[in-house]
Amino acid sequence: MDPAALADCLKTTSCVVTQVTSGLIIGMLLFLVAAGLTLIFGVLKVVNFTHGSFYMLGAYLALSVYKITDSFTLAVVCAGAGVALFGLVFERLFMSRVYGSNVLMQLLVCYAFILMMDDAIKLIWGAEFKSMGMPAAFQRPPILLAGGVIPAFYLFLIVIALAIGAVLWLVIARTRIGKVVRAAAHNPTMTSALGINTGLIYGAVFAAGGMLAGLAGALAAPVRSMAPGMGVSILIESFIVTVIGGMGSIGGALAGSLLIGLIRSFGSIGFPLFTEGIMFLFMAMVLVIKPSGLFGKDI
Amino acid sequence: MSKNQKPNRITRRRFLKNATALGGAAVLGFPMISRSQAKTIRVGMPTILSGRVAQLGTSSRNAVMMEVEKFNAAGGLGGRRIEMVVRDSKGQPQEAARVSRELVNSEGCEILFDAEASSGAFAVNEVARDLGVLCFHINSETSALTADPKNRIPNAFRTARQGVHDSIAGGHYAASVAKAKGLRQWMTCSPDYAYGRDTTAQYLEYLKLFYPQAEVVGEAWPKLFQPDYTEVITKILQAKPQALYSCLWGGDLTSYIDQGNIYALFKATQFFAVNMADYTALTVVKNLPVGIHSGNRYIKTFPKTAANAAWGDAYRAKYGEYPTNWAWESATTANFLTAALKKANSADGKKLAEVLRGLKIDSPFGTDGTITMRAEDQTIIGYAIGWGTTISKEPYMPEVTAGDWKQILELELDWKKRNKYI
């Protein structure tokens, strides 16, 4: 514990800028994964435990496309589209069969896929860890702002993640498609009775959730090594985010992600050995005070 | 011959009787003889073939198989060949212990090659203690495994490098760089588990011994397999240390470097990463900063000998990838076993253990072309140990400062006394 170091940091602009940026970076990547998880739960009422594996698949797809094309943009787009397609097939062929079943059955199907996807990654890309490397466009010195250090790539990540979050919010809140999705989430029987194909909506929502995880994996690929099983740690943090923000709430996912990012960023200075403890403590407090999460309501 | 006596000729009944007896003897007897002549020496090998460090376990298996094939091709031990029985422990200590028991009790293995990380090695050591089977600890670098008399057993030998040896050589090298460049303010960033904590503490101990002016201004302990090091890196940037030590390894180290690069972390500080100079990390990092100080893990240019280069090339030609730190340790294990088999002219575990104590073998991985199995604590000494700076292409670490084994052994003795191991 070093609260004095934290107090010193809060007094200096450079430290505050660097740590706030650091919190934003951690939070925004987490947001992309958690947003997909919470979107699927909000509409389908299932907890997609394979979401971490979707993130992993996105990272590996991006690696392959980047190797072939040398284009990071194409790598990100292909990874998002590829995982969306995979999510659609996964939902239509497997998850749709266990919607009415109890949670244990859903968990079993998801866990089976986690194991199969890990093995598939090993067969296709190998068991050893991989690294994409930083695209040439971002190989530049970090930006100095008020004495704080902000890498150019991370600035790009923050902007992209915010843009994706804004588009997601617009689609859900302000478009006809969003209305239909919200209707299907609220009352699927009535929505179906109105002649809307709810199965299609479920598949599309699962694909969108998968796309978000795939995009997160692809965007993280230049700075995180890839290995089979890499989705587990991000899945745990995403669950913390969704519990804090409220299961099913996109705004909650954003708030939860940023909170976790800032806790980790400033916690590493003041409480370096208890940062994760603070995260879980915060989650426990939210569960006690407001069990549905900070923004806990259906989209 | 009397009238009633039957002539001594082969009747159909006698033929069938004799043929049956002969057939029975052939089925029951002769194979016993031939089997005992060609009975293989079964060696059980628990290792990590799945999960995040599967690459290391696979390289261990590959290196052992390469050496065993040479031994078998040369005729084995009077015709007896070594047969490897390799099992996946998934990196879990309890599974490593279970698999080891199964290899001995059910698979008939006479010898164990424990190719586990330290957590698993301690578990296998207890199995070896219980069953009395000859055991080689191939990859565990935790010094206490053989240094602490509580862990030591007469039938277990370590054929891996040892943490305390690395720390002494590393501390000495770091002190010489620190003196030359005036690096007084140090920080550490190592994984938060036993290996990270122990190795970092030992490294700092010897850094301060050789350079008392060194001061530790901060520590960071990221979790093992942590995907994001942003908060750790920014913490280091805030502390502004002149030098940074890390024993992160594998994918964690490469992620850390990728993420540190975009903060220009390695331009602001001298980076000492003991596990950098291993091909698994060197070949994966796309933008390897020039001038990272590292201990040698396995590189084919240190020791700079034709034998070492040939071994590295042969491994790569056979398996299509570079050998790892675990690979040279595994090859050394197989070499010690085959040398002991020849010297003892027996596969009996007790006879082999007797021969192994103090055994010196020719090895491409030895500082002077040999490696010795030190008798008193049954661990290897004299293996290549050195530090240097990295570049981003072959040979990756062009100049290596070799560790002084005389100094290492003197300080190790002192360390053992302080820890009441002797």
XYZ file of C-alpha atoms in Angstrom:
721
model
C 0.000 0.000 0.000
C 1.379 3.397 -0.961
C -1.355 6.035 -0.575
C 1.304 8.747 -0.326
C 2.444 7.951 -3.883
C -1.158 8.200 -5.048
C -1.538 11.562 -3.320
C 1.665 12.798 -4.948
C 0.437 11.614 -8.333
C -2.869 13.438 -7.955
C -0.975 16.667 -7.275
C 0.997 16.581 -10.540
C -0.662 17.238 -13.885
C 1.653 14.949 -15.828
C 0.823 11.982 -13.607
C -2.921 12.664 -13.721
C -2.871 12.986 -17.528
C -0.849 9.794 -17.986
C -2.925 7.763 -15.535
C -6.295 9.025 -16.783
C -5.256 8.184 -20.337
C -4.049 4.809 -19.135
C -7.451 4.225 -17.478
C -9.249 5.214 -20.674
C -7.155 2.793 -22.732
C -7.792 -0.126 -20.403
C -11.458 0.816 -20.167
C -12.232 1.292 -23.841
C -10.966 -2.102 -24.983
C -12.854 -3.664 -22.115
C -15.942 -1.716 -23.144
C -15.963 -3.219 -26.628
C -15.941 -6.748 -25.215
C -18.363 -6.017 -22.380
C -20.757 -4.150 -24.698
C -21.164 -7.275 -26.832
C -21.674 -9.429 -23.770
C -24.267 -7.121 -22.296
C -26.034 -6.626 -25.637
C -26.512 -10.366 -26.026
C -27.738 -10.703 -22.455
C -30.053 -7.732 -22.755
C -31.875 -9.105 -25.794
C -31.492 -12.885 -25.553
C -31.296 -13.235 -21.760
C -28.395 -15.676 -22.065
C -24.916 -15.216 -20.656
C -22.541 -15.900 -23.521
C -19.595 -17.559 -21.774
C -17.874 -18.032 -25.144
C -17.493 -14.267 -25.504
C -13.826 -14.376 -24.464
C -13.219 -16.970 -27.193
C -14.827 -14.599 -29.732
C -12.279 -11.981 -28.648
C -9.498 -14.539 -29.138
C -10.800 -15.520 -32.573
C -10.879 -11.849 -33.596
C -7.244 -11.392 -32.595
C -6.092 -14.474 -34.557
C -8.151 -13.589 -37.643
C -6.650 -10.096 -37.574
C -3.163 -11.582 -37.297
C -3.669 -13.741 -40.390
C -5.229 -10.980 -42.489
C -2.500 -8.548 -41.415
C 0.186 -11.050 -42.401
C -1.351 -11.527 -45.842
C -2.366 -7.960 -46.660
C -0.106 -5.864 -44.402
C -3.168 -3.674 -43.798
C -4.257 -3.150 -40.200
C -7.559 -1.564 -41.289
C -8.445 -4.595 -43.379
C -7.356 -6.866 -40.540
C -9.729 -5.149 -38.101
C -12.641 -5.153 -40.558
C -12.171 -8.804 -41.522
C -11.829 -9.863 -37.883
C -15.060 -8.068 -36.944
C -16.923 -9.540 -39.921
C -15.456 -13.027 -39.431
C -16.411 -13.238 -35.775
C -19.860 -11.800 -36.534
C -20.409 -14.597 -39.031
C -19.124 -17.154 -36.568
C -21.425 -15.736 -33.886
C -24.418 -15.984 -36.227
C -23.695 -19.631 -37.061
C -23.024 -20.452 -33.405
C -26.313 -18.868 -32.330
C -28.450 -20.435 -35.068
C -27.022 -23.934 -34.794
C -26.350 -24.273 -31.085
C -27.403 -21.507 -28.717
C -30.889 -21.175 -30.206
C -31.546 -24.762 -29.123
C -30.932 -24.081 -25.455
C -32.764 -20.764 -24.941
C -35.550 -22.496 -23.048
C -33.197 -24.726 -21.070
C -31.800 -23.965 -17.665
C -28.579 -21.978 -17.196
C -26.511 -25.113 -16.618
C -27.316 -26.415 -20.088
C -26.364 -23.062 -21.639
C -23.162 -23.044 -19.629
C -22.355 -26.567 -20.802
C -22.789 -25.659 -24.476
C -20.647 -22.524 -24.049
C -17.934 -24.345 -22.127
C -17.764 -27.061 -24.780
C -17.213 -24.355 -27.373
C -14.532 -22.651 -25.279
C -12.579 -25.938 -25.231
C -13.191 -26.650 -28.910
C -12.196 -23.150 -29.981
C -8.976 -23.311 -27.936
C -8.089 -26.594 -29.622
C -9.061 -25.274 -33.054
C -6.777 -22.262 -32.531
C -3.940 -24.649 -31.607
C -4.526 -26.720 -34.727
C -4.743 -23.758 -37.080
C -2.288 -21.238 -35.605
C -0.208 -23.437 -33.286
C 0.141 -23.695 -29.504
C 2.941 -21.141 -29.210
C 2.189 -17.484 -28.522
C 2.083 -14.997 -31.411
C 2.594 -11.285 -31.769
C 1.337 -9.056 -34.555
C 3.698 -6.141 -34.001
C 2.830 -2.473 -34.263
C 1.600 -1.326 -37.693
C 4.028 1.093 -39.330
C 1.564 3.991 -39.128
C 1.697 3.901 -35.341
C 5.422 3.417 -34.934
C 6.014 6.944 -33.748
C 7.011 8.626 -30.503
C 4.239 9.131 -27.936
C 2.413 12.447 -27.713
C 3.337 14.638 -24.751
C 0.379 16.454 -23.224
C 0.823 18.593 -20.104
C 3.798 16.453 -19.203
C 1.757 13.262 -19.595
C 2.589 10.538 -22.124
C -0.037 9.309 -24.596
C 0.933 6.785 -27.284
C -0.508 7.546 -30.711
C -1.897 4.032 -31.082
C -3.792 4.278 -27.813
C -5.279 7.603 -28.832
C -6.516 5.884 -31.979
C -7.963 3.032 -29.893
C -9.855 5.427 -27.625
C -11.343 7.313 -30.588
C -12.323 4.133 -32.437
C -13.874 2.543 -29.353
C -15.845 5.705 -28.571
C -17.026 5.879 -32.185
C -18.158 2.243 -32.128
C -19.935 2.859 -28.820
C -21.684 5.940 -30.254
C -22.829 4.056 -33.367
C -24.122 1.223 -31.211
C -26.067 3.632 -29.036
C -27.505 5.420 -32.080
C -28.605 2.189 -33.701
C -30.240 0.870 -30.536
C -31.837 4.133 -29.404
C -32.621 6.042 -32.570
C -33.313 3.668 -35.442
C -36.184 1.419 -36.468
C -33.875 -1.614 -36.212
C -33.106 -0.586 -32.640
C -36.803 -0.313 -31.871
C -37.423 -3.827 -33.176
C -34.495 -5.180 -31.161
C -35.762 -3.470 -28.020
C -39.243 -4.811 -28.690
C -37.879 -8.341 -29.109
C -35.973 -7.957 -25.857
C -39.007 -6.634 -24.007
C -41.653 -9.035 -25.298
C -40.550 -11.569 -27.893
C -43.967 -13.250 -28.114
C -45.755 -10.021 -28.954
C -42.997 -9.039 -31.384
C -43.331 -12.373 -33.118
C -47.116 -12.002 -33.210
C -46.628 -8.755 -35.114
C -44.945 -10.729 -37.896
C -41.359 -9.969 -37.009
C -38.883 -12.828 -37.299
C -37.440 -12.922 -33.782
C -35.076 -15.748 -34.675
C -33.467 -13.463 -37.226
C -33.211 -10.693 -34.652
C -31.598 -13.023 -32.126
C -29.093 -14.202 -34.717
C -28.306 -10.633 -35.742
C -27.831 -9.512 -32.133
C -25.514 -12.440 -31.454
C -23.576 -11.574 -34.594
C -23.317 -7.923 -33.491
C -22.087 -8.978 -30.045
C -19.550 -11.283 -31.674
C -18.450 -8.489 -33.992
C -17.741 -6.206 -31.024
C -15.625 -8.904 -29.355
C -13.843 -9.599 -32.649
C -13.114 -5.915 -33.154
C -11.719 -5.665 -29.622
C -9.464 -8.672 -30.241
C -8.228 -7.203 -33.519
C -7.624 -3.740 -32.050
C -5.706 -5.234 -29.129
C -3.623 -7.541 -31.341
C -0.704 -5.131 -31.958
C -0.026 -4.799 -28.228
C -1.066 -8.125 -26.719
C 0.488 -11.485 -27.382
C -1.885 -14.154 -28.582
C -2.131 -17.657 -27.200
C -4.854 -20.301 -27.041
C -6.977 -19.595 -23.967
C -6.307 -15.861 -24.014
C -10.028 -15.085 -23.831
C -10.464 -16.220 -20.249
C -8.943 -13.215 -18.480
C -10.830 -10.673 -20.607
C -14.072 -12.602 -20.022
C -13.668 -12.347 -16.238
C -13.073 -8.591 -16.405
C -16.009 -8.201 -18.784
C -18.265 -9.931 -16.280
C -17.104 -7.536 -13.571
C -17.898 -4.642 -15.891
C -21.366 -5.929 -16.749
C -22.196 -6.624 -13.113
C -21.104 -3.117 -12.100
C -22.782 -1.405 -15.044
C -25.890 -3.568 -15.036
C -26.518 -6.640 -17.166
C -28.052 -5.560 -20.440
C -27.086 -1.900 -20.306
C -24.723 -0.501 -22.957
C -24.307 2.761 -21.005
C -23.599 0.694 -17.915
C -20.930 -1.232 -19.790
C -19.227 2.034 -20.721
C -19.397 3.380 -17.169
C -18.232 0.060 -15.700
C -15.334 -0.217 -18.144
C -14.113 3.287 -17.430
C -14.399 2.721 -13.688
C -12.393 -0.499 -13.911
C -9.817 1.213 -16.115
C -9.360 4.086 -13.682
C -9.278 1.789 -10.658
C -6.515 -0.255 -12.274
C -4.626 2.809 -13.434
C -4.597 4.764 -10.166
C -4.720 1.618 -8.014
C -1.386 0.469 -9.457
C 0.200 3.567 -7.894
C -1.603 3.692 -4.561
C -2.438 0.036 -3.948
C -0.238 -1.994 -6.320
C -0.829 -5.320 -4.586
C -4.558 -4.834 -4.104
C -5.713 -3.413 -7.444
C -7.737 -6.487 -8.390
C -9.032 -6.660 -4.844
C -10.389 -3.116 -5.214
C -12.136 -4.116 -8.445
C -13.900 -7.037 -6.772
C -14.623 -4.957 -3.666
C -16.267 -2.326 -5.830
C -18.308 -4.991 -7.600
C -19.415 -6.434 -4.248
C -20.453 -2.968 -3.046
C -22.535 -2.398 -6.162
C -24.185 -5.797 -5.744
C -25.103 -4.981 -2.143
C -26.301 -1.407 -2.726
C -27.855 -1.814 -6.176
C -27.991 -5.484 -7.187
C -29.138 -4.680 -10.737
C -25.958 -2.631 -11.342
C -25.438 1.117 -11.733
C -27.496 1.323 -14.931
C -29.303 -1.947 -14.551
C -32.346 -2.011 -16.800
C -33.185 -3.659 -20.090
C -32.217 -1.866 -23.268
C 16.088 -105.348 -29.257
C 13.401 -107.756 -28.035
C 10.634 -108.969 -30.147
C 8.025 -106.998 -28.245
C 10.015 -103.815 -28.342
C 8.781 -101.299 -30.824
C 11.377 -99.940 -33.154
C 12.627 -96.473 -32.253
C 10.888 -94.760 -35.064
C 8.822 -91.643 -35.195
C 5.207 -92.530 -34.913
C 2.457 -90.075 -35.635
C 1.508 -90.008 -31.914
C 5.125 -89.378 -30.833
C 5.561 -86.712 -33.493
C 2.468 -84.862 -32.329
C 3.567 -85.152 -28.692
C 7.028 -83.801 -29.385
C 5.772 -81.116 -31.688
C 3.304 -79.930 -29.041
C 6.059 -79.856 -26.409
C 8.365 -77.982 -28.738
C 5.627 -75.549 -29.700
C 4.763 -74.951 -26.055
C 8.376 -74.281 -25.217
C 8.643 -71.949 -28.152
C 5.573 -70.015 -27.131
C 6.360 -69.865 -23.426
C 10.115 -70.018 -23.206
C 12.027 -68.524 -26.098
C 10.195 -65.198 -26.185
C 11.205 -64.707 -22.557
C 14.800 -65.058 -23.609
C 14.469 -62.827 -26.640
C 12.412 -60.245 -24.737
C 14.962 -59.982 -21.959
C 17.653 -59.460 -24.572
C 15.765 -56.678 -26.322
C 13.824 -55.269 -23.365
C 13.522 -51.533 -23.786
C 14.427 -49.043 -21.078
C 11.141 -47.248 -20.527
C 11.475 -43.627 -19.478
C 8.362 -41.748 -18.365
C 8.149 -38.053 -19.120
C 5.419 -35.845 -17.665
C 5.498 -32.427 -19.330
C 3.299 -29.537 -20.396
C 1.861 -30.209 -23.843
C -1.211 -27.995 -23.622
C -1.958 -24.502 -22.355
C 0.044 -21.295 -22.585
C 3.466 -22.848 -22.104
C 2.877 -25.872 -24.338
C 5.629 -24.638 -26.636
C 8.196 -25.224 -23.897
C 6.942 -28.715 -23.062
C 6.899 -29.618 -26.737
C 10.483 -28.416 -27.133
C 11.493 -30.519 -24.133
C 9.976 -33.605 -25.699
C 11.543 -32.826 -29.074
C 15.036 -32.359 -27.646
C 14.855 -35.575 -25.625
C 13.619 -37.540 -28.629
C 16.437 -36.166 -30.783
C 19.097 -37.362 -28.327
C 17.392 -40.678 -27.601
C 17.171 -41.443 -31.306
C 20.948 -40.983 -31.560
C 21.516 -43.355 -28.647
C 19.159 -45.981 -30.047
C 20.635 -45.698 -33.537
C 24.084 -46.344 -32.058
C 22.849 -49.657 -30.624
C 21.534 -48.535 -27.242
C 22.782 -50.331 -24.156
C 23.888 -53.681 -25.551
C 20.872 -53.725 -27.815
C 18.479 -52.292 -25.245
C 16.863 -49.164 -26.558
C 15.320 -46.278 -24.687
C 11.587 -45.964 -25.131
C 10.084 -42.610 -24.151
C 6.558 -42.533 -22.728
C 5.472 -38.887 -22.779
C 2.324 -37.651 -21.014
C 0.662 -34.230 -20.802
C 0.370 -32.769 -17.302
C -1.379 -29.616 -18.609
C 0.941 -27.641 -16.340
C -0.998 -28.675 -13.220
C 1.064 -29.965 -10.283
C -1.559 -32.490 -9.143
C -1.838 -33.838 -12.686
C 1.974 -34.018 -12.967
C 2.058 -36.125 -9.773
C -0.778 -38.392 -10.935
C 0.742 -38.917 -14.371
C 4.153 -39.673 -12.834
C 2.706 -42.385 -10.586
C 0.834 -43.869 -13.513
C 3.980 -43.909 -15.651
C 5.849 -45.917 -13.025
C 3.072 -48.124 -11.656
C 1.052 -48.841 -14.796
C 3.353 -48.124 -17.723
C 6.389 -49.871 -16.264
C 8.738 -46.904 -16.551
C 12.020 -47.344 -14.696
C 13.134 -43.714 -14.926
C 11.274 -40.373 -14.795
C 12.137 -37.277 -16.830
C 10.293 -34.539 -14.964
C 9.903 -31.815 -17.605
C 7.636 -29.619 -15.524
C 7.785 -26.004 -14.403
C 8.813 -25.538 -10.763
C 5.334 -25.975 -9.290
C 5.013 -29.385 -10.945
C 8.625 -30.380 -10.247
C 8.123 -30.250 -6.484
C 5.080 -32.521 -6.871
C 6.987 -35.020 -9.047
C 9.876 -34.940 -6.565
C 7.541 -36.253 -3.862
C 6.390 -39.053 -6.176
C 10.023 -39.980 -6.840
C 10.699 -39.923 -3.093
C 7.742 -42.227 -2.483
C 8.408 -44.701 -5.302
C 12.217 -44.594 -5.155
C 12.433 -44.304 -8.930
C 15.382 -42.533 -10.574
C 14.207 -39.023 -11.491
C 15.696 -36.143 -13.472
C 14.287 -32.656 -12.880
C 14.774 -31.185 -16.315
C 13.343 -27.680 -16.235
C 12.805 -26.429 -12.703
C 15.169 -23.552 -11.939
C 14.018 -22.947 -8.366
C 17.203 -23.304 -6.349
C 15.566 -24.815 -3.277
C 14.561 -27.944 -5.195
C 18.027 -29.404 -4.817
C 19.732 -26.924 -2.479
C 17.345 -27.399 0.436
C 18.092 -30.739 2.154
C 14.394 -31.109 2.958
C 13.658 -31.491 -0.752
C 16.757 -33.407 -1.731
C 16.464 -37.177 -2.303
C 19.235 -39.575 -3.378
C 17.378 -40.696 -6.492
C 16.641 -37.216 -7.965
C 19.009 -35.123 -10.103
C 18.535 -31.636 -11.532
C 19.673 -31.061 -15.110
C 18.366 -27.497 -15.382
C 20.017 -24.140 -14.811
C 19.528 -22.797 -11.304
C 18.035 -19.468 -10.191
C 20.806 -18.591 -7.773
C 23.476 -19.143 -10.443
C 21.625 -16.824 -12.832
C 21.167 -14.199 -10.134
C 24.847 -14.116 -9.205
C 25.980 -13.878 -12.831
C 23.195 -11.387 -13.607
C 23.878 -9.262 -10.533
C 27.560 -9.072 -11.385
C 26.861 -8.102 -14.998
C 24.244 -5.504 -13.998
C 26.615 -3.985 -11.458
C 29.345 -3.595 -14.071
C 26.906 -1.829 -16.455
C 25.533 0.273 -13.599
C 29.012 1.364 -12.571
C 29.928 2.299 -16.122
C 26.691 4.220 -16.780
C 25.975 5.482 -13.273
C 22.667 3.614 -12.952
C 21.715 4.128 -9.312
C 17.918 4.205 -9.423
C 16.416 0.824 -10.211
C 12.922 -0.496 -10.530
C 11.622 -4.036 -10.966
C 8.672 -5.467 -12.877
C 8.250 -9.216 -12.460
C 5.370 -11.679 -12.423
C 3.594 -11.993 -9.102
C 4.276 -15.613 -8.188
C 7.038 -17.634 -6.505
C 9.488 -17.634 -9.423
C 9.107 -13.884 -10.035
C 9.431 -12.938 -6.383
C 12.385 -15.254 -5.594
C 14.373 -14.495 -8.720
C 13.912 -10.732 -8.402
C 14.931 -10.743 -4.724
C 18.071 -12.768 -5.487
C 18.979 -10.580 -8.437
C 18.694 -7.394 -6.382
C 20.678 -8.973 -3.564
C 23.663 -9.594 -5.843
C 23.258 -6.295 -7.716
C 23.590 -4.489 -4.377
C 26.466 -6.720 -3.309
C 28.495 -5.724 -6.367
C 27.143 -2.177 -6.589
C 26.006 -0.929 -3.170
C 24.969 2.449 -4.604
C 22.021 0.803 -6.395
C 18.701 1.889 -4.941
C 15.289 0.345 -5.677
C 12.806 3.183 -6.263
C 9.784 1.076 -7.095
C 8.378 -2.367 -7.766
C 5.599 -3.575 -10.034
C 4.113 -7.067 -9.773
C 1.776 -7.776 -12.688
C -0.169 -11.016 -12.539
C 1.072 -14.031 -14.464
C -0.501 -14.031 -17.975
C -1.822 -10.479 -17.501
C -2.866 -9.237 -20.956
C -2.529 -5.498 -20.365
C 0.485 -3.806 -18.740
C -0.585 -0.216 -19.356
C -0.943 0.730 -15.694
C 2.388 -0.947 -14.869
C 4.192 0.890 -17.665
C 2.770 4.276 -16.739
C 3.729 3.636 -13.119
C 7.313 3.017 -14.231
C 7.254 6.164 -16.361
C 6.171 8.155 -13.313
C 8.988 6.721 -11.182
C 11.575 7.515 -13.894
C 14.087 4.787 -12.928
C 17.458 4.725 -14.671
C 17.332 0.936 -14.947
C 14.588 -1.643 -14.938
C 14.829 -5.364 -14.125
C 12.256 -7.943 -15.165
C 11.940 -11.708 -15.146
C 8.727 -11.712 -17.179
C 8.895 -14.508 -19.728
C 7.298 -15.902 -22.868
C 4.142 -14.206 -24.137
C 4.006 -11.955 -21.079
C 7.437 -10.537 -21.887
C 6.619 -9.971 -25.557
C 3.332 -8.204 -24.678
C 5.195 -6.071 -22.167
C 7.766 -5.066 -24.774
C 5.122 -4.347 -27.434
C 3.217 -2.161 -24.981
C 6.356 -0.544 -23.532
C 7.571 0.331 -27.035
C 4.672 2.627 -27.789
C 5.404 4.548 -24.589
C 9.090 4.726 -25.638
C 9.791 3.075 -22.283
C 13.010 1.390 -23.382
C 14.492 4.653 -24.615
C 14.005 6.197 -21.200
C 15.550 3.400 -19.166
C 18.110 0.589 -19.392
C 16.159 -2.663 -19.474
C 17.525 -5.858 -17.923
C 15.309 -8.837 -18.856
C 16.783 -12.161 -17.836
C 14.463 -14.167 -20.126
C 14.781 -12.104 -23.285
C 17.528 -14.016 -25.080
C 15.440 -17.074 -25.850
C 14.332 -17.664 -29.412
C 10.703 -18.056 -28.331
C 10.661 -14.391 -27.316
C 13.307 -13.015 -29.686
C 11.596 -14.244 -32.826
C 8.082 -13.222 -31.775
C 8.662 -9.561 -30.884
C 8.326 -7.642 -34.146
C 9.885 -4.388 -32.945
C 12.585 -5.603 -30.590
C 14.337 -2.600 -29.048
C 18.081 -2.627 -29.522
C 20.196 -2.937 -26.409
C 18.055 -4.942 -24.000
C 20.330 -6.603 -21.471
C 19.549 -10.284 -21.099
C 20.816 -13.500 -19.676
C 21.317 -16.309 -22.168
C 18.529 -18.867 -22.142
C 19.332 -20.772 -25.294
C 21.068 -19.206 -28.239
C 23.199 -21.149 -30.634
C 25.961 -18.543 -30.560
C 26.735 -18.936 -26.866
C 28.900 -20.809 -26.149
C 30.425 -19.793 -29.447
C 31.396 -23.293 -30.497
C 30.839 -25.391 -33.593
C 29.165 -28.086 -31.472
C 26.560 -25.688 -30.063
C 25.809 -24.137 -33.453
C 25.508 -27.608 -35.009
C 23.101 -28.745 -32.293
C 20.933 -25.626 -32.719
C 20.877 -26.082 -36.501
C 20.109 -29.806 -36.254
C 17.188 -29.141 -33.923
C 15.817 -26.460 -36.219
C 16.227 -28.649 -39.290
C 14.404 -31.523 -37.597
C 11.515 -29.620 -35.999
C 11.282 -26.457 -38.094
C 11.657 -24.117 -35.126
C 14.367 -22.798 -32.850
C 15.215 -24.677 -29.642
C 14.176 -23.149 -26.320
C 15.790 -22.910 -22.906
C 13.910 -26.079 -21.944
C 15.247 -27.794 -25.072
C 18.947 -27.606 -24.168
C 18.143 -28.673 -20.617
C 16.230 -31.670 -21.936
C 18.982 -32.658 -24.344
C 21.445 -32.446 -21.451
C 19.233 -34.783 -19.418
C 19.186 -37.375 -22.167
C 22.966 -37.040 -22.526
C 23.519 -37.588 -18.803
C 21.269 -40.647 -18.819
C 22.911 -42.248 -21.829
C 26.398 -41.548 -20.449
C 25.390 -43.096 -17.122
C 23.864 -46.141 -18.829
C 27.106 -46.785 -20.668
C 29.273 -46.224 -17.618
C 27.168 -48.387 -15.301
C 26.442 -50.881 -18.074
C 23.089 -51.263 -16.414
C 19.680 -49.633 -16.329
C 19.266 -50.232 -12.614
C 18.236 -46.972 -10.958
C 20.523 -47.296 -7.940
C 23.572 -48.127 -10.041
C 22.792 -45.218 -12.361
C 22.430 -42.831 -9.411
C 25.844 -43.880 -8.118
C 27.429 -43.261 -11.499
C 25.658 -39.944 -11.991
C 27.071 -38.341 -8.844
C 30.069 -36.320 -9.979
C 29.701 -37.437 -13.600
C 31.210 -35.047 -16.132
C 30.016 -35.252 -19.745
C 31.019 -33.563 -22.966
C 28.295 -31.105 -23.873
C 27.741 -28.366 -26.457
C 26.045 -26.376 -23.696
C 28.993 -26.333 -21.278
C 31.146 -23.262 -20.720
C 34.276 -25.322 -21.403
C 32.569 -28.026 -23.460
C 31.625 -30.084 -20.412
C 28.892 -30.121 -17.776
C 29.292 -31.742 -14.357
C 26.647 -33.300 -12.133
C 27.818 -31.997 -8.764
C 27.790 -34.902 -6.328
C 26.831 -33.174 -3.075
C 23.512 -31.694 -4.187
C 22.981 -33.591 -7.453
C 22.600 -30.550 -9.678
C 24.504 -29.479 -12.783
C 27.244 -26.846 -12.868
C 29.493 -25.508 -15.582
C 26.715 -24.881 -18.106
C 26.903 -21.777 -20.280
C 25.768 -18.739 -18.364
C 26.224 -15.179 -19.548
C 24.692 -11.788 -20.203
C 24.768 -9.447 -23.166
C 22.664 -6.998 -25.173
C 20.182 -7.923 -27.867
C 19.744 -6.856 -31.460
C 16.636 -7.457 -33.567
C 18.050 -10.042 -35.969
C 20.406 -13.028 -36.002
C 22.498 -13.643 -33.975
C 20.240 -11.604 -31.607
C 22.897 -11.373 -28.876
C 26.208 -10.872 -30.680
C 28.437 -10.382 -27.644
C 27.963 -12.287 -24.422
C 29.868 -11.721 -21.196
C 30.340 -15.177 -19.700
C 29.637 -15.640 -16.010
C 32.574 -16.593 -13.815
C 31.829 -20.063 -12.423
C 34.464 -19.713 -9.703
C 32.686 -16.636 -8.376
C 29.255 -18.224 -8.843
C 30.249 -21.295 -6.816
C 31.823 -19.236 -4.005
C 28.773 -17.005 -3.618
C 26.401 -19.945 -3.966
C 28.185 -21.624 -1.068
C 27.763 -18.474 0.997
C 24.070 -18.300 0.017
C 23.573 -21.913 1.108
C 25.184 -21.227 4.458
C 23.035 -18.151 5.037
C 19.931 -20.180 4.255
C 21.167 -22.988 6.539
C 21.130 -25.492 3.685
C 24.582 -26.679 4.741
